[in-house]
Coordinates of C-alpha atoms and ligand atoms in Angstrom, one line a residue:
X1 CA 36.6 -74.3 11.4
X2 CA 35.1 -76.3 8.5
X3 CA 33.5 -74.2 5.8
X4 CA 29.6 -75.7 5.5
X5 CA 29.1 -73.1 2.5
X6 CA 32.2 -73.3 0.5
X7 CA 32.2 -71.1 -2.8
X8 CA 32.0 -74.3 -4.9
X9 CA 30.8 -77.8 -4.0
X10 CA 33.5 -80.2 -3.0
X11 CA 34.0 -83.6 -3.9
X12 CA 32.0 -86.7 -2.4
X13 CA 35.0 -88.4 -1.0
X14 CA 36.7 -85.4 0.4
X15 CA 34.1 -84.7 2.1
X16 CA 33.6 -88.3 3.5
X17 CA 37.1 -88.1 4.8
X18 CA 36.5 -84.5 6.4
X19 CA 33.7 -86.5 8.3
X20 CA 35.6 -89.6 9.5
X21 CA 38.0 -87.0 10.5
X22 CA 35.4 -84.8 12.7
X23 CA 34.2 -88.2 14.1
X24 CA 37.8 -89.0 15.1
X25 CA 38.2 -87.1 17.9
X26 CA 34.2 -88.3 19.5
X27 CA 34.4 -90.9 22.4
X28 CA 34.1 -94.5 21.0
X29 CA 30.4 -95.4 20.4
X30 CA 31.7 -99.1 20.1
X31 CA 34.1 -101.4 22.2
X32 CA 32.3 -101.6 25.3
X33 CA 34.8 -98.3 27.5
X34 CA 32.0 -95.9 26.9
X35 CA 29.0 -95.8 30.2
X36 CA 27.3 -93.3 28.7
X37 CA 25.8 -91.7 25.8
X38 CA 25.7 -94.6 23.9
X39 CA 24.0 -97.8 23.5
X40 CA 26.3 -100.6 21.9
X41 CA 24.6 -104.5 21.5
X42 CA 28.2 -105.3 19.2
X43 CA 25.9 -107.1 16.6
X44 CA 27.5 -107.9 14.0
X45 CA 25.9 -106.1 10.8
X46 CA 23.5 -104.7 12.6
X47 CA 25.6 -101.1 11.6
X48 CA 24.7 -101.8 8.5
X49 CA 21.3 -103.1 8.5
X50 CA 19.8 -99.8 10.3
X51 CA 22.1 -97.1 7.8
X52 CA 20.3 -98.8 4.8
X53 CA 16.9 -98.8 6.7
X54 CA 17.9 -95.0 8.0
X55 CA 19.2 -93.7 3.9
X56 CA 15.8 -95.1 2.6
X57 CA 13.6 -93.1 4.7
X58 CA 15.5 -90.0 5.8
X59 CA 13.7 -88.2 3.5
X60 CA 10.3 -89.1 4.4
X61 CA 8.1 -86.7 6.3
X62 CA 6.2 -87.6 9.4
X63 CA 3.9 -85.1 8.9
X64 CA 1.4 -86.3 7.3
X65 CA 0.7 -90.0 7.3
X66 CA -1.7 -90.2 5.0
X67 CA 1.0 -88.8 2.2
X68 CA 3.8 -90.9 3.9
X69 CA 1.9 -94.6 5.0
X70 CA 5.2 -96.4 5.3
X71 CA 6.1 -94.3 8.2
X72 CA 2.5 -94.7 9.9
X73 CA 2.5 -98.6 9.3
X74 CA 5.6 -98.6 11.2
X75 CA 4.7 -96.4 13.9
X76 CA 2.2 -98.5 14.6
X77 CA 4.3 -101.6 14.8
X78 CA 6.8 -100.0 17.1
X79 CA 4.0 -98.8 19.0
X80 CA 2.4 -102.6 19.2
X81 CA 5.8 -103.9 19.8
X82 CA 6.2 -101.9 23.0
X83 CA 2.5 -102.5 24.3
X84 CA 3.4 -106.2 24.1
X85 CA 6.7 -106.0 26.1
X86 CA 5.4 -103.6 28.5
X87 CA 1.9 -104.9 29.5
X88 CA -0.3 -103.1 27.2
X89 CA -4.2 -104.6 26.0
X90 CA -5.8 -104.3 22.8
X91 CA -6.8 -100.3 24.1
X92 CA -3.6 -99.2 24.1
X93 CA -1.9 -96.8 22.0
X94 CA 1.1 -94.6 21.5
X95 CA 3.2 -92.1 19.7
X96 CA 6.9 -92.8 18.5
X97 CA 8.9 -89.5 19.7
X98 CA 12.5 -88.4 19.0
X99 CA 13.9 -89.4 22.4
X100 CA 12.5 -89.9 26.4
X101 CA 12.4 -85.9 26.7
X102 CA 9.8 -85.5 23.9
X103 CA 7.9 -88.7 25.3
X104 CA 8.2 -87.4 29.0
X105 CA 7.2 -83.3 27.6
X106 CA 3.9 -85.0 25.8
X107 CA 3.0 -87.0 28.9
X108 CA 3.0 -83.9 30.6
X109 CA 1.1 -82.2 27.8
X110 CA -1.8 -84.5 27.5
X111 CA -2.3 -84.5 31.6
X112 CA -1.9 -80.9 31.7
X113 CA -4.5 -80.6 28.7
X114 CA -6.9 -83.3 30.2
X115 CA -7.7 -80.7 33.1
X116 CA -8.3 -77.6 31.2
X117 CA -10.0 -76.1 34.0
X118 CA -7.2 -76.3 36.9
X119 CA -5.3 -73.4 36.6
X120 CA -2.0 -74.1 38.1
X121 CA -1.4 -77.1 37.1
X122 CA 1.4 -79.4 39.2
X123 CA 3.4 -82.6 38.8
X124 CA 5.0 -84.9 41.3
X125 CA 7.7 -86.8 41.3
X126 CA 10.6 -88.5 43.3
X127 CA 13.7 -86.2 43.7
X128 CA 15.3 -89.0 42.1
X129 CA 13.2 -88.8 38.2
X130 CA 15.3 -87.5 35.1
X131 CA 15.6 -83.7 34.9
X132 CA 13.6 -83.8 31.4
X133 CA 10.3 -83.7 34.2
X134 CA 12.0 -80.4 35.2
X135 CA 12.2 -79.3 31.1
X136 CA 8.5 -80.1 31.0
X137 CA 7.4 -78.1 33.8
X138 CA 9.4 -75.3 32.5
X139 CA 8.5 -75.4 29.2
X140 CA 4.7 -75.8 30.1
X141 CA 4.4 -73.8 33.1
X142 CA 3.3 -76.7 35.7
X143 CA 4.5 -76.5 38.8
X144 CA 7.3 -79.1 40.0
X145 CA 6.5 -80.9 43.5
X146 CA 9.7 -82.9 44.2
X147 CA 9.4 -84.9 46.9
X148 CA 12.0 -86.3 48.7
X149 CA 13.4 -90.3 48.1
X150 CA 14.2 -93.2 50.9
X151 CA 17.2 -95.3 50.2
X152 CA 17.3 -93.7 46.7
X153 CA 13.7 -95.0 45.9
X154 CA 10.3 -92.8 45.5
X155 CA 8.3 -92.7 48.9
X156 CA 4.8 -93.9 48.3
X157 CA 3.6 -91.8 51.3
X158 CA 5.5 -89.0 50.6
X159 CA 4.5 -88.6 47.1
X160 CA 0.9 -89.1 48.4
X161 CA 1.4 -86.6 51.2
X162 CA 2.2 -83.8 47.8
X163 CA -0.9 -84.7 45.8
X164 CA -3.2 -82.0 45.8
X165 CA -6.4 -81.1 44.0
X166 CA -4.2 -79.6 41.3
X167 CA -1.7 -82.4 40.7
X168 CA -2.6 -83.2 36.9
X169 CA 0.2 -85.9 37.1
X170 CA 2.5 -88.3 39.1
X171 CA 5.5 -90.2 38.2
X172 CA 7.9 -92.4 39.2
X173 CA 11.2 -94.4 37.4
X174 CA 11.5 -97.6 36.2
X175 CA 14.3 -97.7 36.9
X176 CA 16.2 -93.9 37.6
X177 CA 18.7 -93.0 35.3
X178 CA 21.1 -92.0 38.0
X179 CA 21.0 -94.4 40.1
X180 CA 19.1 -97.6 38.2
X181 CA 16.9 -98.7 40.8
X182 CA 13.4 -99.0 40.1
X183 CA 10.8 -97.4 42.1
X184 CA 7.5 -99.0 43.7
X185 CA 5.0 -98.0 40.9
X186 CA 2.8 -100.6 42.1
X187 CA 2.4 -98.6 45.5
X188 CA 2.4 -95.1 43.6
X189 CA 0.0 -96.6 40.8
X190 CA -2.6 -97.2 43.9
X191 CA -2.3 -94.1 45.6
X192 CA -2.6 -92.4 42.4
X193 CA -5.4 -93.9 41.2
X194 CA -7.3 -93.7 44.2
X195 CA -6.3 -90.1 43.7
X196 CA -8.1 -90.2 40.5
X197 CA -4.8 -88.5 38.8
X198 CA -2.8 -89.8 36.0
X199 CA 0.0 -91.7 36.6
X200 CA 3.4 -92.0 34.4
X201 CA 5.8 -94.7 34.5
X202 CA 9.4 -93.4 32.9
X203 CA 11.0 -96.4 31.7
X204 CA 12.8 -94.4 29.3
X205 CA 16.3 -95.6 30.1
X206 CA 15.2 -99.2 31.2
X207 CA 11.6 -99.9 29.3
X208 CA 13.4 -102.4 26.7
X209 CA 15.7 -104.3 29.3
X210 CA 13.6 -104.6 32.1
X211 CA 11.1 -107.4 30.9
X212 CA 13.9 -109.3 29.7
X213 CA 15.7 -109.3 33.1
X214 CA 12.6 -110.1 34.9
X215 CA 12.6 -113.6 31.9
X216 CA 16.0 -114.0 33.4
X217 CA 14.9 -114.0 36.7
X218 CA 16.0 -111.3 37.9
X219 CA 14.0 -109.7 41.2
X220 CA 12.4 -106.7 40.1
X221 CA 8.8 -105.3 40.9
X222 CA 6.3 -105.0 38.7
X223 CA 6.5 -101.2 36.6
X224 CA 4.7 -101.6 33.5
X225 CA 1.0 -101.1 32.2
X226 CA 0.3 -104.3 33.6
X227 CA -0.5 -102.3 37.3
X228 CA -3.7 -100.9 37.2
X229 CA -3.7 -97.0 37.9
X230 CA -0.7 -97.2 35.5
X231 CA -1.3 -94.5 32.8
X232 CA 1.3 -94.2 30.5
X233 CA 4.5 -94.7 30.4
X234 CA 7.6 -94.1 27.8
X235 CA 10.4 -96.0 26.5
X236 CA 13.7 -95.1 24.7
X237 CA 14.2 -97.3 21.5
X238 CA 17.2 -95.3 21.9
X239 CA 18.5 -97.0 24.6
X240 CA 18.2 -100.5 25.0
X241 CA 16.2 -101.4 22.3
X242 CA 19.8 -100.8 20.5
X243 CA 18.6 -98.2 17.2
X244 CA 20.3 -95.4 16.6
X245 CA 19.2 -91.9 18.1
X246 CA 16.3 -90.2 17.5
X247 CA 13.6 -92.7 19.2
X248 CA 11.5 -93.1 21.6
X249 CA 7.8 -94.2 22.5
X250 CA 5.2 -93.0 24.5
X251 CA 2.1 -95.1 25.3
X252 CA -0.9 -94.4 27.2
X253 CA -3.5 -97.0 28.9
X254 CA -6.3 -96.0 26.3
X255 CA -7.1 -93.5 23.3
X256 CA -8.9 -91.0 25.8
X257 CA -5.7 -90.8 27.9
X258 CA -3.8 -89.8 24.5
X259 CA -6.9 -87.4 23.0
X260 CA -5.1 -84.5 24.8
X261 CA -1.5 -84.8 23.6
X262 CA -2.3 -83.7 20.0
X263 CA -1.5 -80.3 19.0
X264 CA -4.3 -79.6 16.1
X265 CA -4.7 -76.1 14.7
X266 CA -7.1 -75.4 11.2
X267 CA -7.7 -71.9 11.3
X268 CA -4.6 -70.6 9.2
X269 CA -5.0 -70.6 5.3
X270 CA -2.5 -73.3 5.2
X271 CA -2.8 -76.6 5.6
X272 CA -4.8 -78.4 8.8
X273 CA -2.1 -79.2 10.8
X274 CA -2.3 -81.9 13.5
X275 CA 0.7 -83.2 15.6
X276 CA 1.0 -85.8 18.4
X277 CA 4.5 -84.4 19.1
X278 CA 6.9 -81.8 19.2
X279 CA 8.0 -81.6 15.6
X280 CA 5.3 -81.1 12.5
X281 CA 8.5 -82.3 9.5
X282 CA 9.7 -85.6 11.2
X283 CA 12.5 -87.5 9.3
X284 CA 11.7 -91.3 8.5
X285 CA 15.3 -92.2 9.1
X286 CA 15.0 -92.7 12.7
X287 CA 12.4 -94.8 12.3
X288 CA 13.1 -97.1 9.8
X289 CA 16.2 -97.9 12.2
X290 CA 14.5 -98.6 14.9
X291 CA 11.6 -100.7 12.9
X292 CA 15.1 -102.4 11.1
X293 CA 16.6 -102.8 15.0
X294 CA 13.5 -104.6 16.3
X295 CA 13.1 -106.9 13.5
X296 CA 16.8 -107.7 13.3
X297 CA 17.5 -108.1 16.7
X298 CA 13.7 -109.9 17.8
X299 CA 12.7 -110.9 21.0
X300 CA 15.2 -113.7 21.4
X301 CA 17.9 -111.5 21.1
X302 CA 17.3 -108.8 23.1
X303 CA 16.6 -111.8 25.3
X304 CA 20.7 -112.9 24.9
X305 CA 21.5 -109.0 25.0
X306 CA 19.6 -108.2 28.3
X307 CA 21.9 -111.8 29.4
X308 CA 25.0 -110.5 28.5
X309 CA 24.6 -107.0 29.9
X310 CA 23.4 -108.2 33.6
X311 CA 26.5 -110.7 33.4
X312 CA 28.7 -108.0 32.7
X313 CA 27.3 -105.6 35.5
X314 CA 27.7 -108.5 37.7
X315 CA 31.5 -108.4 37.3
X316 CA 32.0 -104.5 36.7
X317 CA 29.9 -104.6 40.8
X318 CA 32.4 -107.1 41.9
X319 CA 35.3 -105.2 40.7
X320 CA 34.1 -102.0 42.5
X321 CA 33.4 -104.1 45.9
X322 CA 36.4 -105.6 45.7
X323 CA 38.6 -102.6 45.3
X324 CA 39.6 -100.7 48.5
X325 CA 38.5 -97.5 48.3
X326 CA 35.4 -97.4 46.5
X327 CA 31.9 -98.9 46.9
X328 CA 28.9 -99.5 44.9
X329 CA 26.4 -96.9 45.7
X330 CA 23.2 -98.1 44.7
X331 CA 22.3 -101.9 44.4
X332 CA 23.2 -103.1 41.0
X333 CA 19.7 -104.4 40.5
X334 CA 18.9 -103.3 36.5
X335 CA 21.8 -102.4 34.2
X336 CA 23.8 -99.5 35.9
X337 CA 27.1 -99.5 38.3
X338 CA 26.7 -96.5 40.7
X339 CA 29.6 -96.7 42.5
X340 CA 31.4 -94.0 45.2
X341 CA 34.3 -92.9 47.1
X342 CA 34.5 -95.3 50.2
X343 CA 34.4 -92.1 52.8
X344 CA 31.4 -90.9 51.1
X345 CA 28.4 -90.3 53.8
X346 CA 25.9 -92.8 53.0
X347 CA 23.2 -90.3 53.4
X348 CA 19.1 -92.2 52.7
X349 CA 16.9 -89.3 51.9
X350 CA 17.4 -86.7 49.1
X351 CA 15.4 -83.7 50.2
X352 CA 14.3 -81.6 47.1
X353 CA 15.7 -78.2 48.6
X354 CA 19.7 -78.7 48.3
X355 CA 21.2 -76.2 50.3
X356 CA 24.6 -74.5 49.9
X357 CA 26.3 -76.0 52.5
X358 CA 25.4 -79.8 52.4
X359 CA 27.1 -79.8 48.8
X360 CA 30.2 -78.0 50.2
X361 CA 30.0 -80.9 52.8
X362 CA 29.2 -83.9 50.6
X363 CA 32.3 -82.0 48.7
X364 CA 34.8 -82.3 51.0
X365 CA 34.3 -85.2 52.9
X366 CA 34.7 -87.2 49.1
X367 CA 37.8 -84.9 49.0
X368 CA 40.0 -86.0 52.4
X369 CA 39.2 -89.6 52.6
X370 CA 42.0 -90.2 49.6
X371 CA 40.0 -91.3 46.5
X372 CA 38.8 -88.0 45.0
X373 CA 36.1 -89.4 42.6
X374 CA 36.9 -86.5 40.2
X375 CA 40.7 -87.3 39.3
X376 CA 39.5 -90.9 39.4
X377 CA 37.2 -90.4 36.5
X378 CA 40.2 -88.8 34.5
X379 CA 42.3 -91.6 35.9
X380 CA 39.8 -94.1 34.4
X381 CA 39.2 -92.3 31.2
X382 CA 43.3 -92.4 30.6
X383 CA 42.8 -96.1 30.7
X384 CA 40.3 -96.1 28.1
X385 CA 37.3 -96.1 30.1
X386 CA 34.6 -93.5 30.0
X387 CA 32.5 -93.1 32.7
X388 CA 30.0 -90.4 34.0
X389 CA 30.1 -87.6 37.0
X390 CA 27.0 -87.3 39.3
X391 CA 27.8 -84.2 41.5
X392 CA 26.5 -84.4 45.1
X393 CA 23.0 -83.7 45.5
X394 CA 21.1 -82.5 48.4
X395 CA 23.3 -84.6 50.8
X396 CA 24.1 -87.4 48.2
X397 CA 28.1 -87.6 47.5
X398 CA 28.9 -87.4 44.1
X399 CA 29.2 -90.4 42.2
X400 CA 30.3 -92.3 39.0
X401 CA 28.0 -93.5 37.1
X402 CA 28.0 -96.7 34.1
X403 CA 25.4 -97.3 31.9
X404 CA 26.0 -101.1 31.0
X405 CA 25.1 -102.2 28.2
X406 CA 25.4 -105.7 25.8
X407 CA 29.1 -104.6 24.4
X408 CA 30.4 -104.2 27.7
X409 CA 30.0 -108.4 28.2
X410 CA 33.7 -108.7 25.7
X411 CA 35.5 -106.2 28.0
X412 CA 34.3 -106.2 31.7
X413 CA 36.5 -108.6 32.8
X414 CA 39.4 -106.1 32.2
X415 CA 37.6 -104.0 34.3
X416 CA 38.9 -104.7 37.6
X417 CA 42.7 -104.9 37.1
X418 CA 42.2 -101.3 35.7
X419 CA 40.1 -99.8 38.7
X420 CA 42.5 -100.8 41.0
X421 CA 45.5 -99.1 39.2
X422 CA 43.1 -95.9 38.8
X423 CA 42.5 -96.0 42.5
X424 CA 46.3 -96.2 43.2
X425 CA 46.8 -93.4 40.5
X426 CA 44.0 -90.9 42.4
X427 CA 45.5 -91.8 45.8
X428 CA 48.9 -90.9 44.9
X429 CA 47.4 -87.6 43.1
X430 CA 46.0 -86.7 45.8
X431 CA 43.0 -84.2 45.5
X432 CA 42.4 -81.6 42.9
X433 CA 44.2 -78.2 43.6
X434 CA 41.8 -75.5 42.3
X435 CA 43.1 -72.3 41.1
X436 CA 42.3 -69.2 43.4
X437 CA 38.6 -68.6 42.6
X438 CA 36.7 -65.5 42.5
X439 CA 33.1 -65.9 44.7
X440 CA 30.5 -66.8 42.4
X441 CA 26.7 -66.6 42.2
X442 CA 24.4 -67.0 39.3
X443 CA 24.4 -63.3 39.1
X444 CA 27.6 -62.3 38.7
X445 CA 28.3 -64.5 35.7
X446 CA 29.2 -63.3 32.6
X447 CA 30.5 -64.1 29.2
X448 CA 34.3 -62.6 30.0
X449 CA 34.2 -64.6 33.3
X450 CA 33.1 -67.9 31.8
X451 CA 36.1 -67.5 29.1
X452 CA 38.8 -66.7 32.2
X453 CA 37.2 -69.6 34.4
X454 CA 37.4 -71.8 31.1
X455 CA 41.4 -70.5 30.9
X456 CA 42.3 -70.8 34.6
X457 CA 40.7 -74.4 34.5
X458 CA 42.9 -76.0 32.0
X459 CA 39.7 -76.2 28.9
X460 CA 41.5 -74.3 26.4
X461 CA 41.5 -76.2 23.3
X462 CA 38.8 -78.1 23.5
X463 CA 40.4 -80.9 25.7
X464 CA 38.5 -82.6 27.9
X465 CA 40.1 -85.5 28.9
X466 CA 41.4 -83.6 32.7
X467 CA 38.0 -82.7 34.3
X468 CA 38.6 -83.1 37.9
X469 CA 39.5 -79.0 38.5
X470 CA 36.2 -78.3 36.3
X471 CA 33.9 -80.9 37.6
X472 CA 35.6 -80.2 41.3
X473 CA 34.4 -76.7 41.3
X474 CA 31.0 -77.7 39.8
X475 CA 30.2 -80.1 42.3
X476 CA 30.7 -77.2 45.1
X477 CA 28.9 -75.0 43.8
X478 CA 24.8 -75.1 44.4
X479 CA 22.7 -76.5 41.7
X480 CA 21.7 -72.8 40.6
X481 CA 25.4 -71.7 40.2
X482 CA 26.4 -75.1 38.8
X483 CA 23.5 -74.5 35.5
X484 CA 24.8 -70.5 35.3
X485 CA 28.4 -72.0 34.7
X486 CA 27.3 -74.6 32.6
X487 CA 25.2 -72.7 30.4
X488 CA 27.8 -70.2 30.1
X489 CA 30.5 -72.6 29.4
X490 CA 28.1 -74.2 26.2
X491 CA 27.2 -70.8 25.4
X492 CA 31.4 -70.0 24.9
X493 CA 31.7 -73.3 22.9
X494 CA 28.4 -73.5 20.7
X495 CA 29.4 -70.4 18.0
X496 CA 31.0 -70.6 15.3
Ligands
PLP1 C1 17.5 -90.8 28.9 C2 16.4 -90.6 29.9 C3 15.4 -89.6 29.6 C4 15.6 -88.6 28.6 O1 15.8 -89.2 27.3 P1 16.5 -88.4 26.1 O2 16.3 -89.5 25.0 O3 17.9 -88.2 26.5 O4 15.7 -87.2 25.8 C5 14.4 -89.6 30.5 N1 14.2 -90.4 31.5 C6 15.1 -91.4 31.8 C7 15.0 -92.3 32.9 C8 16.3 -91.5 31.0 O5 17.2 -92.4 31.2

């Protein structure tokens, strides 16, 4: 381990080349072989664009932006920016936020806030919506209704059928992260406003590509503030707006929708403090990028980008349908591959109670039809391309997941060629033989047990390029078990 406080300060360069070191051994955030994670357009300069915009105002505080008015006049521009993509009117506002958690916690906030006199509050959404609604409810104590999908999209009637006089909040995806199909919000938006309860779009992962793959004609429903009963909705800059980490945008139909999200507390003897986020200090760096992103890039070129990236998931969703073996799981219809293992049940509805034994099923039918999906994601990441494990889900198979994005257009082609072999490679592996296992539950876990699992599974070291006997044994076990293990594991890893 690196020593962050060594006696004496070490030398600029050194400790450059300790960094590029440390960085050595991440995934690659460019090159187009990482689905996941990362969000590459392969501009030229553009690297060097947002570092200068990032260095001049990482040390700017959001705090207050009456001290700091750089950082509120571009705020405010990202903020308009968004509103014009995504249907907004001259009422709407927003808040920047540090990513589509932050933006999907305040939404939460300011509904839950809004109806200060319901009690126990709840939210609904599709079983299908990123688990930062879960966070949310967690961290603020409203309920979670999760209602089951139909063909991997929310169910209007369903989600109206779990509205009840306490629901301070629906959403829905535009599109879902897992799966990157895009819900009917036009359906939802009625039902909720008729309702009279708020109603969030989460077009966190998709928000910036969306409207540009509708210019290019793509078929896709209407998701934005542009459908009345629409409330808010949240975007990752993050994401396919291309800047770098650390920004996201939340906006809401009107100022009155907002009013609720601020935090605002006088009565200390410090200063007033009033926050529409999370944070109170907020770094400028973050968003100078993005403001530098936007700028550099402009609507024409996220226009090309949005072009390059469905072109590219068109041929990574012909490589997967034409290899034997695997399938595509989910219509390719935004800017994700979703593919699974041919024998995979194609199940229709996700319930929101996942018992035990439909994951064990799910399991093992992916396991005896040849391709393990597991050893193939290894097999694929030893051919440079880095993909991402869904586990099976409340009847669901597991699945690999690609987030596709602008870089992707230079190497997709090679795509294909590569599957095929990894296929070939899984098939003649076979499935993963687990080491005998001792019976788990959440209860039972403990710190020693983590470390012996951790041994017995082949993660000593740090390596993680073999995860088929880890992620193999997490997708049998129940969702409950799988976050004890998980949490146990990061807890073994994150000290020092
Ligand atoms: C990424 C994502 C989030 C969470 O965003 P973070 O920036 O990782 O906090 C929420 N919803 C969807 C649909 C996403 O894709």
């Amino acid at each position: 381990m690196i020593d962050a406080l060594p006696e004496k300060g070490v030398a600029s360069d050194q400790i450059l080349a300790e960094l590029r070191e440390l960085r050595g051994a991440d995934l690659p955030t460019h090159g187009g072989r990482l689905f996941a994670y990362v969000y590459d357009p392969a501009l030229e300069g553009l690297d060097d664009l947002t570092r200068a915009a990032h260095a001049g105002s990482a040390h700017v505080n959001g705090l207050d932006p009456t001290a700091f008015p750089s950082l509120l006049a571009m705020e405010n521009a990202l903020v308009g920016a968004a509103a014009k993509l995504l249907g907004g009117t001259p009422e709407t506002v927003g808040s920047v936020t540090s990513g589509g958690t932050e933006s999907l916690i305040l939404a939460v906030k300011a509904a839950r806030d809004a109806y200060p006199a319901i009690s126990e509050p709840r939210l609904v959404i599709p079983a299908t919506a990123h688990a930062a609604f879960a966070k949310a409810a967690h961290y603020l104590r409203v309920a979670l209704d999760v209602v089951p999908v139909e063909g991997l999209r929310a169910d209007p009637r369903a989600m109206a059928a779990a509205i009840t006089p306490d629901t301070v909040l629906v959403a829905a995806s535009a599109p879902s992260y897992a799966h990157g199909v895009v819900d009917p919000v036009a359906e939802i938006a009625a039902i909720a406003a008729e309702r009279g309860v708020r109603f969030h779009v989460d077009a966190c992962f998709g928000g910036w590509i969306l409207p540009y793959l509708r210019r290019l004609g793509a078929d896709l429903p209407d998701f934005d503030l542009s459908v009345p009963g629409v409330t808010s909705i949240s975007v990752d800059l993050h994401k396919y707006a291309y800047a770098p980490k650390g920004v996201s945008i939340l906006l809401h139909r009107d100022q009155a929708l907002r009013l609720p999200q601020y935090f605002a507390y006088a009565d200390w003897p410090g200063y007033p403090m009033i926050n529409p986020g999370i944070a109170s200090t907020r770094s400028g760096g973050p968003i100078a990028a993005a403001f530098a992103t936007l700028r550099g890039i402009g609507d024409a070129g996220y226009l090309e980008l949005a072009r390059k990236t469905r072109e590219s998931v068109a041929v990574l969703a012909a490589a997967v349908t034409a290899t034997d073996g695997v399938r595509l799981y989910a219509p390719a219809e935004t800017s994700v591959v979703c593919l699974a293992a041919d024998t995979a049940a194609v199940t229709e509805t996700v319930a929101s109670d996942t018992a035990a034994s439909d994951t064990a099923d799910t399991a093992s039918a992916s396991a005896s039809g040849g391709v393990d999906l597991f050893v193939l994601a290894d097999e694929l990441a030893a051919r440079g391309w880095h993909t991402q494990l869904q586990m099976a889900y409340a009847g669901l198979p597991p699945t690999i997941h690609l987030t596709v994005t602008a870089a992707v257009h230079a190497t997709a082609p090679a795509f294909a060629a590569d599957l095929a072999d990894a296929v070939a490679a899984t098939r003649a592996k076979g499935p993963v033989e687990l080491p005998p296992l001792p019976p788990l539950t959440p209860e039972t876990i403990t710190p020693a047990l983590i470390a012996s699992l951790a041994e017995g599974l082949g993660l000593r070291g740090g390596d993680f390029t073999r995860m088929a006997a880890v992620n193999s044994v997490l997708n049998a076990a129940p969702p409950a078990l799988r976050e004890a293990l998980l949490t146990g594991f990061l807890s073994l890893l994150q000290r020092p």
